[in-house]
PDB file of C-alpha atoms in Angstrom:
ATOM      1  CA  MET A   1     -26.181  38.706  74.223  1.00  0.00           C
ATOM      2  CA  SER A   2     -23.183  37.358  71.533  1.00  0.00           C
ATOM      3  CA  ALA A   3     -24.156  37.965  67.932  1.00  0.00           C
ATOM      4  CA  ASP A   4     -24.685  34.435  67.413  1.00  0.00           C
ATOM      5  CA  LYS A   5     -27.347  34.698  69.832  1.00  0.00           C
ATOM      6  CA  VAL A   6     -29.148  37.254  67.389  1.00  0.00           C
ATOM      7  CA  PRO A   7     -32.601  36.314  65.910  1.00  0.00           C
ATOM      8  CA  LYS A   8     -32.318  36.692  62.243  1.00  0.00           C
ATOM      9  CA  SER A   9     -34.990  39.262  61.160  1.00  0.00           C
ATOM     10  CA  LYS A  10     -37.117  37.868  58.925  1.00  0.00           C
ATOM     11  CA  LYS A  11     -37.187  40.338  55.398  1.00  0.00           C
ATOM     12  CA  GLN A  12     -40.137  41.315  53.436  1.00  0.00           C
ATOM     13  CA  VAL A  13     -40.582  39.455  50.656  1.00  0.00           C
ATOM     14  CA  ASN A  14     -43.305  41.173  47.795  1.00  0.00           C
ATOM     15  CA  LEU A  15     -44.585  38.408  46.324  1.00  0.00           C
ATOM     16  CA  PHE A  16     -46.238  38.088  42.402  1.00  0.00           C
ATOM     17  CA  TYR A  17     -47.790  34.858  41.126  1.00  0.00           C
ATOM     18  CA  SER A  18     -49.191  33.022  37.798  1.00  0.00           C
ATOM     19  CA  LEU A  19     -53.582  33.054  37.809  1.00  0.00           C
ATOM     20  CA  HIS A  20     -52.775  29.179  38.287  1.00  0.00           C
ATOM     21  CA  CYS A  21     -50.839  29.713  41.369  1.00  0.00           C
ATOM     22  CA  LYS A  22     -53.670  32.603  43.365  1.00  0.00           C
ATOM     23  CA  ASP A  23     -54.361  29.562  45.810  1.00  0.00           C
ATOM     24  CA  LEU A  24     -51.139  28.171  46.724  1.00  0.00           C
ATOM     25  CA  ALA A  25     -49.419  32.249  47.065  1.00  0.00           C
ATOM     26  CA  PHE A  26     -52.209  33.167  49.318  1.00  0.00           C
ATOM     27  CA  ASN A  27     -51.781  30.195  51.041  1.00  0.00           C
ATOM     28  CA  VAL A  28     -48.300  31.127  50.993  1.00  0.00           C
ATOM     29  CA  ALA A  29     -48.770  34.890  52.356  1.00  0.00           C
ATOM     30  CA  SER A  30     -50.242  32.687  55.894  1.00  0.00           C
ATOM     31  CA  HIS A  31     -47.560  31.723  56.960  1.00  0.00           C
ATOM     32  CA  CYS A  32     -45.800  34.570  57.197  1.00  0.00           C
ATOM     33  CA  ASP A  33     -46.951  37.989  58.228  1.00  0.00           C
ATOM     34  CA  HIS A  34     -43.240  39.788  55.568  1.00  0.00           C
ATOM     35  CA  ILE A  35     -44.586  38.145  51.998  1.00  0.00           C
ATOM     36  CA  ILE A  36     -46.794  40.932  50.486  1.00  0.00           C
ATOM     37  CA  LEU A  37     -49.030  39.758  48.211  1.00  0.00           C
ATOM     38  CA  HIS A  38     -49.448  41.595  44.577  1.00  0.00           C
ATOM     39  CA  SER A  39     -51.062  40.846  40.970  1.00  0.00           C
ATOM     40  CA  ILE A  40     -50.043  41.023  38.086  1.00  0.00           C
ATOM     41  CA  LYS A  41     -52.775  42.020  34.840  1.00  0.00           C
ATOM     42  CA  TRP A  42     -52.803  39.585  32.788  1.00  0.00           C
ATOM     43  CA  ARG A  43     -53.992  40.475  29.669  1.00  0.00           C
ATOM     44  CA  SER A  44     -53.822  39.414  25.896  1.00  0.00           C
ATOM     45  CA  PHE A  45     -54.463  41.270  22.651  1.00  0.00           C
ATOM     46  CA  PRO A  46     -57.172  39.996  19.703  1.00  0.00           C
ATOM     47  CA  ASP A  47     -53.988  37.840  18.716  1.00  0.00           C
ATOM     48  CA  GLY A  48     -53.766  36.287  21.417  1.00  0.00           C
ATOM     49  CA  PHE A  49     -50.129  37.243  23.271  1.00  0.00           C
ATOM     50  CA  PRO A  50     -50.121  38.928  26.282  1.00  0.00           C
ATOM     51  CA  ASN A  51     -50.920  42.165  27.438  1.00  0.00           C
ATOM     52  CA  ILE A  52     -49.212  42.248  30.255  1.00  0.00           C
ATOM     53  CA  TYR A  53     -49.343  45.552  33.867  1.00  0.00           C
ATOM     54  CA  ILE A  54     -47.329  45.003  36.600  1.00  0.00           C
ATOM     55  CA  ASP A  55     -49.304  46.975  38.925  1.00  0.00           C
ATOM     56  CA  ASN A  56     -46.898  49.723  40.691  1.00  0.00           C
ATOM     57  CA  ALA A  57     -43.743  49.371  39.675  1.00  0.00           C
ATOM     58  CA  GLU A  58     -41.956  51.513  41.003  1.00  0.00           C
ATOM     59  CA  GLU A  59     -42.387  51.091  44.840  1.00  0.00           C
ATOM     60  CA  LEU A  60     -40.106  48.096  43.731  1.00  0.00           C
ATOM     61  CA  ARG A  61     -36.838  49.961  43.771  1.00  0.00           C
ATOM     62  CA  GLY A  62     -34.915  48.551  46.569  1.00  0.00           C
ATOM     63  CA  GLN A  63     -37.521  44.952  47.819  1.00  0.00           C
ATOM     64  CA  HIS A  64     -37.510  42.000  47.646  1.00  0.00           C
ATOM     65  CA  VAL A  65     -39.072  40.344  45.421  1.00  0.00           C
ATOM     66  CA  ALA A  66     -40.286  36.581  44.337  1.00  0.00           C
ATOM     67  CA  PHE A  67     -42.526  34.559  41.734  1.00  0.00           C
ATOM     68  CA  LEU A  68     -44.340  31.883  41.980  1.00  0.00           C
ATOM     69  CA  ALA A  69     -44.618  30.064  38.844  1.00  0.00           C
ATOM     70  CA  SER A  70     -46.749  26.950  37.104  1.00  0.00           C
ATOM     71  CA  PHE A  71     -45.202  25.177  33.668  1.00  0.00           C
ATOM     72  CA  SER A  72     -47.920  22.668  34.014  1.00  0.00           C
ATOM     73  CA  SER A  73     -49.459  23.948  31.319  1.00  0.00           C
ATOM     74  CA  PRO A  74     -46.905  25.111  27.790  1.00  0.00           C
ATOM     75  CA  ALA A  75     -49.528  27.513  26.410  1.00  0.00           C
ATOM     76  CA  HIS A  76     -48.812  29.130  29.421  1.00  0.00           C
ATOM     77  CA  VAL A  77     -45.136  29.526  29.860  1.00  0.00           C
ATOM     78  CA  PHE A  78     -44.486  32.637  27.769  1.00  0.00           C
ATOM     79  CA  GLU A  79     -46.609  34.438  29.707  1.00  0.00           C
ATOM     80  CA  GLN A  80     -44.990  34.340  33.014  1.00  0.00           C
ATOM     81  CA  LEU A  81     -41.230  34.393  31.686  1.00  0.00           C
ATOM     82  CA  SER A  82     -42.221  37.322  30.340  1.00  0.00           C
ATOM     83  CA  VAL A  83     -42.586  38.727  34.185  1.00  0.00           C
ATOM     84  CA  ILE A  84     -39.720  36.807  35.609  1.00  0.00           C
ATOM     85  CA  TYR A  85     -37.566  37.928  32.855  1.00  0.00           C
ATOM     86  CA  ALA A  86     -39.582  41.783  33.656  1.00  0.00           C
ATOM     87  CA  LEU A  87     -39.287  41.842  37.598  1.00  0.00           C
ATOM     88  CA  PRO A  88     -34.930  41.819  37.708  1.00  0.00           C
ATOM     89  CA  ARG A  89     -35.360  44.582  35.894  1.00  0.00           C
ATOM     90  CA  LEU A  90     -37.729  47.387  37.807  1.00  0.00           C
ATOM     91  CA  PHE A  91     -34.083  47.711  40.149  1.00  0.00           C
ATOM     92  CA  VAL A  92     -35.311  45.467  43.045  1.00  0.00           C
ATOM     93  CA  ALA A  93     -33.070  44.280  45.770  1.00  0.00           C
ATOM     94  CA  SER A  94     -32.740  40.364  45.248  1.00  0.00           C
ATOM     95  CA  PHE A  95     -35.249  37.886  42.957  1.00  0.00           C
ATOM     96  CA  THR A  96     -36.457  34.906  43.726  1.00  0.00           C
ATOM     97  CA  LEU A  97     -38.328  32.566  41.518  1.00  0.00           C
ATOM     98  CA  VAL A  98     -40.863  29.821  43.330  1.00  0.00           C
ATOM     99  CA  LEU A  99     -40.894  26.859  40.635  1.00  0.00           C
ATOM    100  CA  PRO A 100     -42.141  24.032  42.422  1.00  0.00           C
ATOM    101  CA  PHE A 101     -42.511  22.013  39.729  1.00  0.00           C
ATOM    102  CA  PHE A 102     -40.154  21.463  36.960  1.00  0.00           C
ATOM    103  CA  PRO A 103     -41.776  19.805  34.541  1.00  0.00           C
ATOM    104  CA  THR A 104     -38.981  18.962  31.631  1.00  0.00           C
ATOM    105  CA  GLY A 105     -37.355  17.188  34.402  1.00  0.00           C
ATOM    106  CA  SER A 106     -37.263  13.330  33.289  1.00  0.00           C
ATOM    107  CA  PHE A 107     -36.340  14.061  29.732  1.00  0.00           C
ATOM    108  CA  GLU A 108     -33.225  15.112  31.388  1.00  0.00           C
ATOM    109  CA  ARG A 109     -30.836  12.861  28.828  1.00  0.00           C
ATOM    110  CA  MET A 110     -30.085  11.414  25.853  1.00  0.00           C
ATOM    111  CA  GLU A 111     -30.463   7.928  24.246  1.00  0.00           C
ATOM    112  CA  GLU A 112     -29.890   8.143  20.533  1.00  0.00           C
ATOM    113  CA  GLU A 113     -28.799  10.843  18.347  1.00  0.00           C
ATOM    114  CA  GLY A 114     -31.998  12.996  17.454  1.00  0.00           C
ATOM    115  CA  ASP A 115     -33.640  13.130  21.677  1.00  0.00           C
ATOM    116  CA  VAL A 116     -33.739  16.043  22.490  1.00  0.00           C
ATOM    117  CA  ALA A 117     -32.826  16.768  26.472  1.00  0.00           C
ATOM    118  CA  THR A 118     -35.526  19.351  27.359  1.00  0.00           C
ATOM    119  CA  ALA A 119     -34.877  19.610  30.712  1.00  0.00           C
ATOM    120  CA  PHE A 120     -31.587  21.280  29.622  1.00  0.00           C
ATOM    121  CA  THR A 121     -33.772  23.552  27.278  1.00  0.00           C
ATOM    122  CA  LEU A 122     -35.551  25.067  30.501  1.00  0.00           C
ATOM    123  CA  ALA A 123     -32.730  24.700  32.440  1.00  0.00           C
ATOM    124  CA  ARG A 124     -31.036  27.375  29.736  1.00  0.00           C
ATOM    125  CA  MET A 125     -33.695  29.648  29.778  1.00  0.00           C
ATOM    126  CA  LEU A 126     -33.627  30.350  33.135  1.00  0.00           C
ATOM    127  CA  SER A 127     -30.156  30.788  33.442  1.00  0.00           C
ATOM    128  CA  ASN A 128     -30.851  33.874  31.484  1.00  0.00           C
ATOM    129  CA  ILE A 129     -33.568  35.960  34.049  1.00  0.00           C
ATOM    130  CA  PRO A 130     -32.026  39.039  34.315  1.00  0.00           C
ATOM    131  CA  ILE A 131     -28.755  39.467  36.883  1.00  0.00           C
ATOM    132  CA  SER A 132     -31.135  42.073  40.294  1.00  0.00           C
ATOM    133  CA  ARG A 133     -29.364  44.138  42.050  1.00  0.00           C
ATOM    134  CA  GLY A 134     -28.707  41.589  44.855  1.00  0.00           C
ATOM    135  CA  GLY A 135     -26.567  39.319  42.229  1.00  0.00           C
ATOM    136  CA  PRO A 136     -27.651  35.731  40.456  1.00  0.00           C
ATOM    137  CA  THR A 137     -31.775  34.590  41.087  1.00  0.00           C
ATOM    138  CA  SER A 138     -32.192  32.149  43.724  1.00  0.00           C
ATOM    139  CA  LEU A 139     -34.378  29.494  41.895  1.00  0.00           C
ATOM    140  CA  VAL A 140     -36.752  27.125  43.928  1.00  0.00           C
ATOM    141  CA  ILE A 141     -37.469  23.980  42.902  1.00  0.00           C
ATOM    142  CA  TYR A 142     -39.044  21.014  44.602  1.00  0.00           C
ATOM    143  CA  ASP A 143     -37.865  17.335  43.874  1.00  0.00           C
ATOM    144  CA  ILE A 144     -36.088  18.005  40.891  1.00  0.00           C
ATOM    145  CA  HIS A 145     -36.278  14.463  39.143  1.00  0.00           C
ATOM    146  CA  ALA A 146     -32.775  13.856  38.927  1.00  0.00           C
ATOM    147  CA  LEU A 147     -30.253  15.631  41.506  1.00  0.00           C
ATOM    148  CA  GLN A 148     -27.433  15.900  38.370  1.00  0.00           C
ATOM    149  CA  GLU A 149     -29.700  18.798  36.747  1.00  0.00           C
ATOM    150  CA  ARG A 150     -28.197  22.047  38.914  1.00  0.00           C
ATOM    151  CA  PHE A 151     -25.461  21.371  36.830  1.00  0.00           C
ATOM    152  CA  TYR A 152     -27.590  22.187  33.868  1.00  0.00           C
ATOM    153  CA  PHE A 153     -28.119  25.607  35.177  1.00  0.00           C
ATOM    154  CA  SER A 154     -25.686  28.772  34.298  1.00  0.00           C
ATOM    155  CA  ASP A 155     -23.743  29.920  37.537  1.00  0.00           C
ATOM    156  CA  GLU A 156     -26.817  33.376  36.798  1.00  0.00           C
ATOM    157  CA  VAL A 157     -29.134  31.351  38.693  1.00  0.00           C
ATOM    158  CA  LEU A 158     -28.661  30.210  42.105  1.00  0.00           C
ATOM    159  CA  PRO A 159     -31.063  26.517  42.155  1.00  0.00           C
ATOM    160  CA  LEU A 160     -32.235  25.693  45.453  1.00  0.00           C
ATOM    161  CA  PHE A 161     -34.168  22.117  45.790  1.00  0.00           C
ATOM    162  CA  GLU A 162     -35.977  21.380  48.253  1.00  0.00           C
ATOM    163  CA  THR A 163     -38.366  18.179  48.919  1.00  0.00           C
ATOM    164  CA  GLY A 164     -42.364  17.853  50.108  1.00  0.00           C
ATOM    165  CA  ILE A 165     -40.813  14.440  52.074  1.00  0.00           C
ATOM    166  CA  PRO A 166     -40.970  16.318  55.254  1.00  0.00           C
ATOM    167  CA  LEU A 167     -45.071  17.209  54.165  1.00  0.00           C
ATOM    168  CA  LEU A 168     -44.754  12.817  53.775  1.00  0.00           C
ATOM    169  CA  LYS A 169     -43.208  12.093  57.415  1.00  0.00           C
ATOM    170  CA  GLN A 170     -45.268  13.881  59.391  1.00  0.00           C
ATOM    171  CA  ARG A 171     -48.941  12.413  57.724  1.00  0.00           C
ATOM    172  CA  LEU A 172     -47.570   8.951  57.994  1.00  0.00           C
ATOM    173  CA  SER A 173     -46.049   9.805  62.293  1.00  0.00           C
ATOM    174  CA  GLN A 174     -49.566  10.690  62.811  1.00  0.00           C
ATOM    175  CA  LEU A 175     -51.114   7.424  61.346  1.00  0.00           C
ATOM    176  CA  PRO A 176     -52.805   5.169  63.527  1.00  0.00           C
ATOM    177  CA  ASP A 177     -50.855   2.414  61.966  1.00  0.00           C
ATOM    178  CA  ALA A 178     -47.758   4.821  61.468  1.00  0.00           C
ATOM    179  CA  ASP A 179     -45.690   1.411  63.662  1.00  0.00           C
ATOM    180  CA  ASN A 180     -46.463  -0.365  60.568  1.00  0.00           C
ATOM    181  CA  LEU A 181     -45.167   1.779  58.108  1.00  0.00           C
ATOM    182  CA  VAL A 182     -42.392   0.254  54.861  1.00  0.00           C
ATOM    183  CA  ILE A 183     -41.595   2.847  52.115  1.00  0.00           C
ATOM    184  CA  ALA A 184     -41.799   0.830  48.828  1.00  0.00           C
ATOM    185  CA  PHE A 185     -39.403   2.494  45.742  1.00  0.00           C
ATOM    186  CA  PRO A 186     -40.839   2.137  42.040  1.00  0.00           C
ATOM    187  CA  ASP A 187     -37.036   1.629  40.473  1.00  0.00           C
ATOM    188  CA  ASP A 188     -33.786   2.033  41.001  1.00  0.00           C
ATOM    189  CA  GLY A 189     -33.817   4.917  40.241  1.00  0.00           C
ATOM    190  CA  ALA A 190     -36.795   7.113  42.843  1.00  0.00           C
ATOM    191  CA  TRP A 191     -34.766   4.347  45.310  1.00  0.00           C
ATOM    192  CA  LYS A 192     -31.710   6.161  44.620  1.00  0.00           C
ATOM    193  CA  ARG A 193     -33.653   9.656  44.839  1.00  0.00           C
ATOM    194  CA  PHE A 194     -35.623   9.064  48.455  1.00  0.00           C
ATOM    195  CA  HIS A 195     -33.709   6.508  50.004  1.00  0.00           C
ATOM    196  CA  LYS A 196     -31.375   8.640  52.468  1.00  0.00           C
ATOM    197  CA  GLN A 197     -34.623  10.362  53.428  1.00  0.00           C
ATOM    198  CA  PHE A 198     -36.046   7.080  54.517  1.00  0.00           C
ATOM    199  CA  ASP A 199     -33.171   5.665  57.130  1.00  0.00           C
ATOM    200  CA  ASN A 200     -35.562   5.088  59.963  1.00  0.00           C
ATOM    201  CA  PHE A 201     -38.146   2.758  57.564  1.00  0.00           C
ATOM    202  CA  SER A 202     -38.496  -0.874  56.055  1.00  0.00           C
ATOM    203  CA  VAL A 203     -38.176  -0.682  52.857  1.00  0.00           C
ATOM    204  CA  VAL A 204     -39.207  -1.779  49.999  1.00  0.00           C
ATOM    205  CA  VAL A 205     -37.534  -1.726  46.417  1.00  0.00           C
ATOM    206  CA  CYS A 206     -39.487  -2.784  42.973  1.00  0.00           C
ATOM    207  CA  ASN A 207     -38.426  -3.613  39.725  1.00  0.00           C
ATOM    208  CA  LYS A 208     -38.866  -3.989  36.060  1.00  0.00           C
ATOM    209  CA  VAL A 209     -38.394  -7.053  34.315  1.00  0.00           C
ATOM    210  CA  ARG A 210     -38.541  -7.700  29.974  1.00  0.00           C
ATOM    211  CA  GLU A 211     -40.286 -10.982  29.620  1.00  0.00           C
ATOM    212  CA  GLY A 212     -40.475 -11.326  25.864  1.00  0.00           C
ATOM    213  CA  ASP A 213     -42.901  -8.461  25.810  1.00  0.00           C
ATOM    214  CA  LYS A 214     -43.738  -7.412  27.815  1.00  0.00           C
ATOM    215  CA  ARG A 215     -42.146  -5.022  31.197  1.00  0.00           C
ATOM    216  CA  ILE A 216     -43.171  -7.058  34.878  1.00  0.00           C
ATOM    217  CA  VAL A 217     -42.664  -5.344  38.000  1.00  0.00           C
ATOM    218  CA  ARG A 218     -41.422  -7.680  40.506  1.00  0.00           C
ATOM    219  CA  ILE A 219     -40.634  -6.869  44.492  1.00  0.00           C
ATOM    220  CA  LYS A 220     -36.281  -6.218  44.377  1.00  0.00           C
ATOM    221  CA  GLU A 221     -35.420  -6.527  47.984  1.00  0.00           C
ATOM    222  CA  GLY A 222     -37.666  -6.300  51.091  1.00  0.00           C
ATOM    223  CA  ASN A 223     -40.641  -7.907  52.778  1.00  0.00           C
ATOM    224  CA  ALA A 224     -43.740  -6.051  52.293  1.00  0.00           C
ATOM    225  CA  SER A 225     -45.954  -8.891  54.137  1.00  0.00           C
ATOM    226  CA  GLY A 226     -48.930  -7.384  56.809  1.00  0.00           C
ATOM    227  CA  ARG A 227     -47.575  -4.572  56.751  1.00  0.00           C
ATOM    228  CA  HIS A 228     -49.157  -0.597  55.000  1.00  0.00           C
ATOM    229  CA  VAL A 229     -46.918  -0.197  52.225  1.00  0.00           C
ATOM    230  CA  VAL A 230     -46.289   3.141  51.124  1.00  0.00           C
ATOM    231  CA  ILE A 231     -44.655   3.858  47.244  1.00  0.00           C
ATOM    232  CA  VAL A 232     -43.205   7.469  47.546  1.00  0.00           C
ATOM    233  CA  ASP A 233     -41.966   8.792  43.721  1.00  0.00           C
ATOM    234  CA  ASP A 234     -41.328  12.025  41.996  1.00  0.00           C
ATOM    235  CA  LEU A 235     -44.671  12.614  40.070  1.00  0.00           C
ATOM    236  CA  VAL A 236     -46.908  10.591  38.469  1.00  0.00           C
ATOM    237  CA  GLN A 237     -47.813  11.178  35.083  1.00  0.00           C
ATOM    238  CA  SER A 238     -50.663   8.190  33.504  1.00  0.00           C
ATOM    239  CA  GLY A 239     -50.042   5.995  37.407  1.00  0.00           C
ATOM    240  CA  GLY A 240     -49.574   2.763  34.991  1.00  0.00           C
ATOM    241  CA  THR A 241     -45.964   1.999  37.564  1.00  0.00           C
ATOM    242  CA  LEU A 242     -47.823   2.666  40.282  1.00  0.00           C
ATOM    243  CA  ILE A 243     -50.737   0.576  39.911  1.00  0.00           C
ATOM    244  CA  GLU A 244     -48.311  -2.800  38.938  1.00  0.00           C
ATOM    245  CA  CYS A 245     -46.327  -1.911  41.626  1.00  0.00           C
ATOM    246  CA  GLN A 246     -49.488  -1.925  44.209  1.00  0.00           C
ATOM    247  CA  LYS A 247     -50.406  -5.256  42.377  1.00  0.00           C
ATOM    248  CA  VAL A 248     -47.594  -7.017  43.186  1.00  0.00           C
ATOM    249  CA  LEU A 249     -47.167  -5.303  46.979  1.00  0.00           C
ATOM    250  CA  ALA A 250     -50.664  -7.165  47.732  1.00  0.00           C
ATOM    251  CA  ALA A 251     -49.598  -9.933  46.187  1.00  0.00           C
ATOM    252  CA  HIS A 252     -46.849 -10.400  48.322  1.00  0.00           C
ATOM    253  CA  GLY A 253     -49.020  -9.861  51.658  1.00  0.00           C
ATOM    254  CA  ALA A 254     -50.143  -6.237  52.209  1.00  0.00           C
ATOM    255  CA  ALA A 255     -52.168  -4.922  54.389  1.00  0.00           C
ATOM    256  CA  LYS A 256     -52.483  -1.631  53.092  1.00  0.00           C
ATOM    257  CA  VAL A 257     -50.857  -0.054  50.317  1.00  0.00           C
ATOM    258  CA  SER A 258     -50.557   4.374  49.246  1.00  0.00           C
ATOM    259  CA  ALA A 259     -48.962   6.394  47.650  1.00  0.00           C
ATOM    260  CA  TYR A 260     -47.345  10.000  47.461  1.00  0.00           C
ATOM    261  CA  VAL A 261     -45.956  11.678  44.564  1.00  0.00           C
ATOM    262  CA  THR A 262     -44.485  15.182  44.694  1.00  0.00           C
ATOM    263  CA  HIS A 263     -45.791  16.502  41.471  1.00  0.00           C
ATOM    264  CA  GLY A 264     -49.299  14.804  40.275  1.00  0.00           C
ATOM    265  CA  VAL A 265     -49.537  15.485  36.890  1.00  0.00           C
ATOM    266  CA  PHE A 266     -52.061  13.294  35.743  1.00  0.00           C
ATOM    267  CA  PRO A 267     -52.308  14.131  32.131  1.00  0.00           C
ATOM    268  CA  ASN A 268     -55.565  13.291  30.408  1.00  0.00           C
ATOM    269  CA  GLN A 269     -56.917  13.275  33.757  1.00  0.00           C
ATOM    270  CA  SER A 270     -55.986   9.557  34.768  1.00  0.00           C
ATOM    271  CA  TRP A 271     -56.305  10.608  38.721  1.00  0.00           C
ATOM    272  CA  GLU A 272     -59.725   9.383  37.534  1.00  0.00           C
ATOM    273  CA  ARG A 273     -58.116   5.491  37.460  1.00  0.00           C
ATOM    274  CA  PHE A 274     -57.168   6.117  41.065  1.00  0.00           C
ATOM    275  CA  MET A 275     -60.372   7.233  42.651  1.00  0.00           C
ATOM    276  CA  HIS A 276     -62.708   4.887  44.986  1.00  0.00           C
ATOM    277  CA  LYS A 277     -65.696   3.930  43.778  1.00  0.00           C
ATOM    278  CA  ASN A 278     -67.352   1.095  43.545  1.00  0.00           C
ATOM    279  CA  ASP A 279     -65.613  -1.552  45.471  1.00  0.00           C
ATOM    280  CA  GLY A 280     -62.872  -3.194  42.925  1.00  0.00           C
ATOM    281  CA  PHE A 281     -59.199  -1.531  41.962  1.00  0.00           C
ATOM    282  CA  GLU A 282     -61.109   1.507  42.248  1.00  0.00           C
ATOM    283  CA  ASN A 283     -60.001   1.188  46.072  1.00  0.00           C
ATOM    284  CA  ALA A 284     -56.697  -0.874  46.123  1.00  0.00           C
ATOM    285  CA  PHE A 285     -55.385   2.777  47.125  1.00  0.00           C
ATOM    286  CA  ALA A 286     -55.744   3.502  50.394  1.00  0.00           C
ATOM    287  CA  ASN A 287     -54.016   6.791  50.554  1.00  0.00           C
ATOM    288  CA  PHE A 288     -52.644   8.989  47.754  1.00  0.00           C
ATOM    289  CA  TRP A 289     -51.062  12.147  48.914  1.00  0.00           C
ATOM    290  CA  ILE A 290     -49.703  14.613  46.524  1.00  0.00           C
ATOM    291  CA  THR A 291     -48.499  17.962  47.037  1.00  0.00           C
ATOM    292  CA  ASP A 292     -49.868  21.966  45.523  1.00  0.00           C
ATOM    293  CA  SER A 293     -47.082  21.510  43.328  1.00  0.00           C
ATOM    294  CA  CYS A 294     -49.564  21.173  39.917  1.00  0.00           C
ATOM    295  CA  PRO A 295     -52.568  23.016  40.056  1.00  0.00           C
ATOM    296  CA  LEU A 296     -54.503  22.030  37.872  1.00  0.00           C
ATOM    297  CA  THR A 297     -53.869  19.329  39.301  1.00  0.00           C
ATOM    298  CA  VAL A 298     -55.735  19.851  42.859  1.00  0.00           C
ATOM    299  CA  LYS A 299     -58.672  21.674  41.705  1.00  0.00           C
ATOM    300  CA  ALA A 300     -59.123  18.655  38.826  1.00  0.00           C
ATOM    301  CA  ILE A 301     -59.239  16.637  42.355  1.00  0.00           C
ATOM    302  CA  GLY A 302     -59.048  18.342  45.857  1.00  0.00           C
ATOM    303  CA  ASN A 303     -59.399  16.241  48.217  1.00  0.00           C
ATOM    304  CA  LYS A 304     -61.626  13.138  46.255  1.00  0.00           C
ATOM    305  CA  ALA A 305     -60.209  10.147  48.260  1.00  0.00           C
ATOM    306  CA  PRO A 306     -57.640   8.383  48.255  1.00  0.00           C
ATOM    307  CA  PHE A 307     -56.410  11.987  47.266  1.00  0.00           C
ATOM    308  CA  GLU A 308     -55.260  14.230  50.241  1.00  0.00           C
ATOM    309  CA  VAL A 309     -53.143  17.423  49.418  1.00  0.00           C
ATOM    310  CA  LEU A 310     -50.226  18.043  51.303  1.00  0.00           C
ATOM    311  CA  SER A 311     -49.529  22.397  50.918  1.00  0.00           C
ATOM    312  CA  LEU A 312     -45.916  23.513  50.058  1.00  0.00           C
ATOM    313  CA  ALA A 313     -47.123  26.586  51.268  1.00  0.00           C
ATOM    314  CA  GLY A 314     -45.375  26.268  54.457  1.00  0.00           C
ATOM    315  CA  SER A 315     -42.083  25.538  53.138  1.00  0.00           C
ATOM    316  CA  ILE A 316     -42.094  27.670  50.330  1.00  0.00           C
ATOM    317  CA  ALA A 317     -42.632  30.339  53.191  1.00  0.00           C
ATOM    318  CA  ASN A 318     -39.549  29.377  55.122  1.00  0.00           C
ATOM    319  CA  ALA A 319     -37.152  29.560  51.680  1.00  0.00           C
ATOM    320  CA  LEU A 320     -38.176  32.613  50.115  1.00  0.00           C
ATOM    321  CA  GLN A 321     -36.942  34.223  53.818  1.00  0.00           C
ATOM    322  CA  ILE A 322     -33.627  31.976  52.889  1.00  0.00           C
TER     323      ILE A 322
END
C-alpha cells in the first residue's frame, strides 16, 4: 500500500466542557470513540468569584486536549477563560478551543467615533491563550458573522471557521417538497456570506429600504411564487427581520416559508413569537431550524414546533480530528 493511501489514525482527544455545554459534549463524544470526556469542578468562593478545579490534571501531560465553550451568557465567560488559559499550561501536546458561537461577531465595526468593536475585544482575549507544546491554539467557530473577523486574531491562535449549512442542506434533502425549495436571504450581507453554498438552489434576496421614518423589507431579486422558501441567516436576535421577510414572501405567493439560523440567540425569550400556538401569524413559519450552538436556547425551546435542532456534534467531532 502506498504511503498516500495509508489511513490516518485517529488521535485521542480529552474533551472538557462548560456546564451549559454538557449535553452537546456528550453528543460529540458519542460520535467518536477517540473523544474522552473529562469533568471540571465549577465552584465559587463566597464572594462569587470562581473556585475551579481540573480533575486529573497531571494525566493530561503529552495529551491532546480540547475545551467546548459557550459564551452565550456573559456571566460565565470569566470562569471559562480561566480554564481556557490554564489547560494549555498543563504540558499538553495540543489544545483546541471549540466556541460554536462567537457572540460579539455582529459588533465588528465602528460607524462613528466612540463605538466599541467588541468583536475585536473578544478576539484579543482569545488571542492571549497560552501556546501549548504543539504550538498555537486551534480555535473552532461556526458561522462567524463576518469572515474578515479572522484578521482580528493574532498569530497565537489558528481560527478554523466551520459552518452549519451542510446540516441544513442535508435536512432540506429529506423534505417531501425538496424539489420545490427556494433559498432566501434577508439582506445583502446574508447573501454575501452564504450564497456560494447554495449554488444548486434558486435564490431570493431581500433588502431593507427607507420609506419616511420606517425601514421596509422588499424583495430585491428572485421569485417566491408557489415555492417553499427557506430564509437563511447566521443568527437571530429578536427575529423582527425574519418576520418582515416572511410577510413579504407570503405576499409574493410563497406556498410555505421556513427559516434557518446557525445561532438562535433569542434574548428575552423572543423565540416565543415564532411558536405554533393558535391560528394566525404564530404559525407563519412551517419550520425553524437552529443548531445547538446556543445551549440555553436549546434547553428553553427543545423541539417545540416550528423549531427543530440540528446538532453540530458530528461536525465538532470531525473538527477535533483535524
